[in-house]
Coordinates of N, CA and C in Angstrom, one line a residue:
X228 N 0.8 -1.1 0.0 CA 0.0 0.1 -0.3 C 1.1 1.4 0.3
X229 N 0.9 2.1 -1.5 CA 1.1 2.9 -0.6 C 0.3 4.9 -0.4
X230 N 0.9 5.5 0.3 CA 0.2 6.9 0.4 C 0.7 8.3 0.0
X231 N 0.2 8.8 -0.8 CA 0.7 9.7 -1.1 C 0.4 11.0 -0.2
X232 N 0.9 12.0 -1.1 CA 0.7 13.5 -0.8 C -0.9 14.2 -0.1
X233 N -1.4 14.5 0.6 CA -2.5 14.8 0.4 C -3.3 15.9 -0.3
X234 N -4.4 16.2 0.0 CA -4.8 17.6 -0.8 C -5.8 17.9 -0.2
X235 N -5.3 19.6 0.5 CA -5.8 20.3 1.9 C -7.3 21.4 1.1
X236 N -8.5 20.7 2.0 CA -9.1 21.8 1.3 C -9.6 22.6 3.1
X237 N -10.6 23.5 2.6 CA -11.0 24.0 4.3 C -11.4 23.5 5.5
X238 N -12.1 21.8 4.8 CA -12.9 21.3 5.9 C -12.6 19.7 5.9
X239 N -11.2 19.2 5.1 CA -10.9 18.5 5.0 C -9.8 17.9 3.9
X240 N -9.4 16.7 4.5 CA -8.1 16.3 3.6 C -8.3 14.7 2.5
X241 N -8.0 15.3 1.5 CA -8.2 14.1 0.2 C -7.0 13.2 0.4
X242 N -6.6 12.2 0.9 CA -5.8 11.2 1.1 C -5.9 10.7 -0.5
X243 N -4.9 10.2 -1.5 CA -4.5 8.9 -2.1 C -3.7 8.2 -1.8
X244 N -4.4 6.4 -2.4 CA -4.0 5.9 -2.2 C -3.7 4.4 -3.1
X245 N -2.6 3.8 -2.9 CA -2.9 3.1 -4.2 C -2.5 1.5 -3.4
X246 N -3.0 0.3 -3.4 CA -3.0 -0.5 -3.0 C -2.5 -1.5 -4.3
X247 N -1.9 -2.2 -4.5 CA -1.0 -2.6 -4.9 C -1.3 -4.8 -4.8
X248 N -2.1 -5.9 -6.0 CA -1.8 -7.3 -5.6 C -1.0 -8.1 -5.6
X249 N -0.2 -7.9 -5.2 CA 1.2 -8.8 -5.6 C 1.8 -10.8 -5.7
X250 N -0.3 -10.4 -5.2 CA 0.2 -12.3 -4.9 C -0.4 -13.2 -5.8
X251 N -0.3 -14.5 -6.5 CA -0.2 -14.6 -7.1 C -1.6 -15.5 -6.9
X252 N -2.9 -14.8 -5.8 CA -4.7 -15.0 -6.2 C -4.7 -13.7 -6.0
X253 N -6.1 -14.4 -6.3 CA -6.9 -12.5 -6.3 C -7.2 -12.9 -4.9
X254 N -7.3 -10.9 -4.1 CA -7.5 -10.7 -3.3 C -8.0 -9.4 -2.6
X255 N -8.9 -9.9 -1.3 CA -9.9 -8.6 -0.7 C -8.9 -8.1 0.0
X256 N -8.7 -6.6 -0.2 CA -7.9 -5.5 0.8 C -9.4 -4.6 1.8
X257 N -9.1 -5.3 2.6 CA -9.2 -3.8 3.8 C -8.4 -2.7 4.2
X258 N -8.4 -1.8 4.5 CA -7.3 -0.3 5.1 C -7.7 0.8 6.0
X259 N -6.5 0.8 6.6 CA -7.4 1.8 7.5 C -6.0 2.7 7.8
X260 N -6.5 3.9 7.9 CA -5.3 5.4 7.8 C -5.7 6.4 9.5
X261 N -4.4 6.4 10.2 CA -5.2 7.7 10.9 C -4.1 9.0 10.2
X262 N -4.7 10.5 10.4 CA -4.1 11.5 9.9 C -4.3 12.2 11.3
X263 N -2.7 13.0 11.6 CA -3.1 13.6 12.9 C -2.1 14.9 12.5
X264 N -2.3 15.4 13.5 CA -1.3 16.9 12.8 C -1.8 18.3 14.1
X265 N -0.8 19.2 14.0 CA -1.5 20.6 13.8 C -3.3 21.3 14.7
X266 N -2.5 21.5 16.2 CA -4.3 21.4 16.1 C -5.3 20.5 16.9
X267 N -4.2 20.1 16.9 CA -5.4 18.1 17.6 C -6.2 18.1 16.5
X268 N -5.9 17.9 15.0 CA -6.5 17.1 14.5 C -6.4 15.8 14.4
X269 N -6.9 14.6 14.1 CA -6.6 13.6 14.5 C -8.0 12.9 13.7
X270 N -8.2 12.0 13.2 CA -9.1 11.1 12.5 C -7.9 9.5 12.1
X271 N -9.3 8.9 11.8 CA -8.9 8.1 10.9 C -9.9 7.3 10.2
X272 N -9.6 7.1 8.8 CA -10.5 6.6 7.8 C -10.0 5.1 7.0
X273 N -11.2 4.0 6.3 CA -10.9 3.3 6.3 C -11.3 3.4 4.4
X274 N -11.1 1.3 4.1 CA -11.7 1.3 2.6 C -11.7 0.3 2.1
X275 N -12.8 -0.3 1.9 CA -12.4 -2.0 1.6 C -12.4 -2.4 -0.5
X276 N -11.7 -3.1 -0.8 CA -12.2 -3.7 -1.9 C -13.0 -4.9 -1.7
X277 N -14.1 -5.1 -1.6 CA -15.0 -6.3 -1.2 C -15.4 -7.1 -2.7
X278 N -16.0 -5.7 -3.3 CA -17.0 -6.5 -4.0 C -16.2 -7.6 -4.9
X279 N -14.9 -7.5 -6.0 CA -14.6 -8.1 -7.3 C -13.5 -8.4 -6.7
X280 N -12.8 -8.0 -5.5 CA -10.7 -8.2 -5.4 C -10.7 -7.5 -6.8
X281 N -9.2 -7.8 -6.3 CA -7.7 -7.1 -6.9 C -7.2 -8.7 -7.5
X282 N -7.1 -8.7 -9.1 CA -6.4 -10.1 -9.9 C -4.9 -9.6 -9.3
X283 N -4.2 -10.9 -9.7 CA -2.8 -10.7 -9.3 C -2.0 -9.0 -10.3
X284 N -1.0 -9.0 -9.9 CA -0.7 -7.9 -10.7 C -1.3 -6.8 -10.7
X285 N -2.8 -6.9 -10.3 CA -3.2 -5.0 -10.5 C -3.3 -4.4 -9.1
X286 N -3.7 -3.0 -9.3 CA -4.1 -2.2 -8.4 C -5.7 -0.9 -8.4
X287 N -5.4 -1.0 -7.6 CA -6.5 -0.4 -6.8 C -6.3 0.8 -6.1
X288 N -5.9 2.0 -7.0 CA -6.6 3.3 -6.8 C -7.4 4.3 -6.0
X289 N -7.2 4.8 -5.0 CA -8.3 5.0 -4.1 C -7.8 6.3 -3.7
X290 N -8.9 7.3 -3.4 CA -8.9 8.6 -2.2 C -10.0 8.2 -1.1
X291 N -9.4 8.6 -0.1 CA -9.9 8.9 0.7 C -10.7 10.6 2.1
X292 N -11.1 9.9 2.6 CA -11.6 11.8 2.6 C -11.4 11.7 3.9
X293 N -10.6 12.9 4.5 CA -10.4 12.2 6.1 C -10.8 14.0 6.5
X294 N -12.0 13.6 7.9 CA -12.8 15.1 8.7 C -12.4 15.2 9.9
X295 N -11.7 16.0 10.8 CA -12.1 16.2 12.2 C -13.1 16.9 12.6
X296 N -14.2 17.5 12.8 CA -15.3 18.2 12.4 C -14.1 19.4 13.9
X297 N -14.4 20.7 14.1 CA -13.9 21.8 14.7 C -12.6 21.5 14.8
X298 N -12.2 21.1 13.9 CA -10.8 21.1 13.3 C -10.3 21.7 12.0
X299 N -9.6 22.7 12.0 CA -8.6 22.6 10.2 C -8.1 21.6 9.7
X300 N -8.3 21.5 9.1 CA -6.8 20.3 8.7 C -5.7 21.2 8.1
X301 N -4.5 19.9 9.2 CA -3.6 20.1 9.0 C -2.5 20.5 7.5
X302 N -1.4 21.3 7.7 CA -0.4 21.9 5.9 C 0.1 20.4 5.8
X303 N 0.8 20.4 7.4 CA 1.6 18.8 7.0 C 1.3 17.9 8.1
X304 N 0.2 17.6 7.7 CA -0.2 15.5 8.3 C 0.9 15.1 8.5
X305 N 0.4 13.9 9.5 CA 1.1 12.4 10.3 C 0.4 11.0 9.5
X306 N 1.0 10.8 8.3 CA 0.1 10.0 8.1 C -0.2 8.4 8.6
X307 N -0.4 8.0 9.2 CA -0.1 6.2 9.8 C -0.8 4.8 9.2
X308 N -0.4 4.0 8.4 CA -1.8 3.2 8.1 C -1.3 2.0 9.9
X309 N -2.8 2.9 9.7 CA -3.2 1.3 10.6 C -2.9 -0.1 10.7
X310 N -3.8 -0.6 9.5 CA -3.7 -1.6 8.7 C -4.1 -2.3 7.7
X311 N -3.4 -2.9 7.1 CA -3.7 -3.2 5.7 C -4.2 -5.5 6.0
X312 N -5.7 -5.5 5.6 CA -5.8 -6.8 5.8 C -5.7 -7.3 3.8
X313 N -5.6 -8.4 4.1 CA -5.5 -8.7 2.8 C -6.4 -10.3 2.8
X314 N -7.4 -10.5 2.3 CA -7.8 -12.0 2.0 C -8.6 -12.9 0.8
X315 N -7.6 -14.0 0.5 CA -8.0 -14.2 -0.6 C -9.5 -14.9 -0.8
X316 N -10.2 -14.9 0.5 CA -11.6 -15.9 0.0 C -12.4 -14.9 0.4
X317 N -12.8 -13.8 0.4 CA -13.4 -12.1 -0.4 C -14.3 -11.9 1.2
X318 N -15.4 -11.4 0.9 CA -16.4 -11.2 2.3 C -16.9 -12.2 2.4
X319 N -17.5 -12.4 3.9 CA -18.3 -13.4 4.1 C -18.1 -15.0 3.6
X320 N -17.0 -15.0 3.1 CA -16.2 -16.8 3.0 C -16.8 -17.7 4.4
X321 N -17.3 -19.1 4.3 CA -17.9 -19.0 5.2 C -17.7 -20.9 5.2
X322 N -16.3 -20.5 4.4 CA -15.7 -22.3 4.3 C -14.6 -22.2 4.7
X323 N -13.5 -24.3 5.0 CA -12.4 -24.1 5.8 C -11.8 -23.5 4.6
X324 N -10.9 -22.7 5.8 CA -9.5 -21.0 5.3 C -8.4 -22.3 5.4

């Protein structure tokens, strides 16, 4: 997973990210990021590729909009990847793993 430089507006940060499936099987991804910064800004956002999944060698570029009501988005945010989950079975799979 790669996190790119966020874009800032008056109320939110837009954080571009890209997930790449470097495995040998189609996989479903879920991830969460945390953004902190000056003035007490502290927000968490998540996304998931649960519908189709990523085929080997493909990527999923997406953007997360991060807001912290009552706080101005920082000019120099600190972005942490909190978690990345990869599942080759997909959401709702009930069989043996």
